[in-house]
């Protein structure tokens, strides 16, 4: 069974800069997805430029925690 690591983001560039390196390091080569809730802090540019192997899912608006995850998870292929 293949799993995925999924992180919901909204204007979390500073947190991604701080914690994403360890997530990548310990991901055991499982795919990583960032679901973005319509951030405006350049966090998506940061991910695309610094971590091109991370999958980015864009929500068109800030859907909040539960709905943001639920909408984004529809695009995750792993179990």
Short mmCIF file of C-alpha atoms in Angstrom, two decimals:
data_model
loop_
_atom_site.label_atom_id
_atom_site.label_comp_id
_atom_site.label_asym_id
_atom_site.label_seq_id
_atom_site.Cartn_x
_atom_site.Cartn_y
_atom_site.Cartn_z
CA UNK A 1 0.00 0.00 0.00
CA UNK A 2 1.37 3.41 -0.98
CA UNK A 3 0.58 6.37 1.25
CA UNK A 4 0.83 10.09 0.68
CA UNK A 5 1.73 12.94 2.97
CA UNK A 6 -0.81 15.74 2.59
CA UNK A 7 -0.43 19.21 4.09
CA UNK A 8 -3.06 21.95 3.98
CA UNK A 9 -1.55 25.41 3.51
CA UNK A 10 -2.87 28.93 3.75
CA UNK A 11 -0.26 31.68 3.81
CA UNK A 12 2.16 29.35 5.56
CA UNK A 13 5.35 30.13 3.69
CA UNK A 14 7.36 30.72 6.87
CA UNK A 15 6.15 27.42 8.35
CA UNK A 16 6.85 25.57 5.11
CA UNK A 17 10.37 27.02 4.99
CA UNK A 18 10.95 25.83 8.56
CA UNK A 19 9.32 22.39 8.57
CA UNK A 20 9.14 21.14 4.97
CA UNK A 21 12.80 20.11 4.84
CA UNK A 22 12.25 17.55 7.63
CA UNK A 23 8.99 16.34 6.08
CA UNK A 24 10.82 15.68 2.82
CA UNK A 25 13.76 14.10 4.63
CA UNK A 26 11.58 11.62 6.55
CA UNK A 27 8.90 11.03 3.91
CA UNK A 28 10.50 7.70 2.98
CA UNK A 29 9.97 8.59 -0.70
CA UNK A 30 6.20 8.71 -0.27
CA UNK A 31 4.56 11.41 -2.39
CA UNK A 32 3.97 14.76 -0.73
CA UNK A 33 1.01 16.98 -1.57
CA UNK A 34 0.42 20.55 -0.54
CA UNK A 35 -3.22 21.62 -0.75
CA UNK A 36 -3.26 25.39 -0.93
CA UNK A 37 -6.26 27.37 0.27
CA UNK A 38 -5.70 30.36 -2.05
CA UNK A 39 -2.59 31.76 -0.34
CA UNK A 40 -1.25 35.18 -1.24
CA UNK A 41 2.15 34.99 0.49
CA UNK A 42 4.17 33.38 -2.34
CA UNK A 43 4.17 30.02 -0.58
CA UNK A 44 3.24 28.26 -3.83
CA UNK A 45 6.13 29.90 -5.70
CA UNK A 46 8.41 28.79 -2.87
CA UNK A 47 7.23 25.17 -3.14
CA UNK A 48 7.43 25.05 -6.94
CA UNK A 49 10.92 26.55 -7.03
CA UNK A 50 12.46 24.83 -4.02
CA UNK A 51 10.60 21.48 -4.08
CA UNK A 52 9.57 20.69 -7.67
CA UNK A 53 8.76 17.06 -6.77
CA UNK A 54 6.02 18.09 -4.35
CA UNK A 55 2.53 17.95 -5.81
CA UNK A 56 0.56 21.18 -5.45
CA UNK A 57 -3.23 21.23 -5.40
CA UNK A 58 -4.81 24.67 -5.64
CA UNK A 59 -8.17 25.50 -4.08
CA UNK A 60 -9.74 28.55 -5.71
CA UNK A 61 -10.63 30.08 -2.35
CA UNK A 62 -9.89 29.61 1.33
CA UNK A 63 -12.27 26.79 2.13
CA UNK A 64 -11.21 26.45 5.75
CA UNK A 65 -9.70 23.39 7.37
CA UNK A 66 -12.14 20.54 6.74
CA UNK A 67 -13.51 21.59 3.36
CA UNK A 68 -10.03 22.60 2.16
CA UNK A 69 -8.70 19.14 2.95
CA UNK A 70 -11.78 17.35 1.58
CA UNK A 71 -11.67 19.18 -1.74
CA UNK A 72 -7.92 18.71 -2.10
CA UNK A 73 -8.00 15.03 -1.19
CA UNK A 74 -10.17 14.39 -4.24
CA UNK A 75 -6.98 14.93 -6.27
CA UNK A 76 -4.76 12.55 -4.28
CA UNK A 77 -4.31 9.18 -5.97
CA UNK A 78 -2.81 7.23 -3.08
CA UNK A 79 -4.85 5.48 -0.42
#
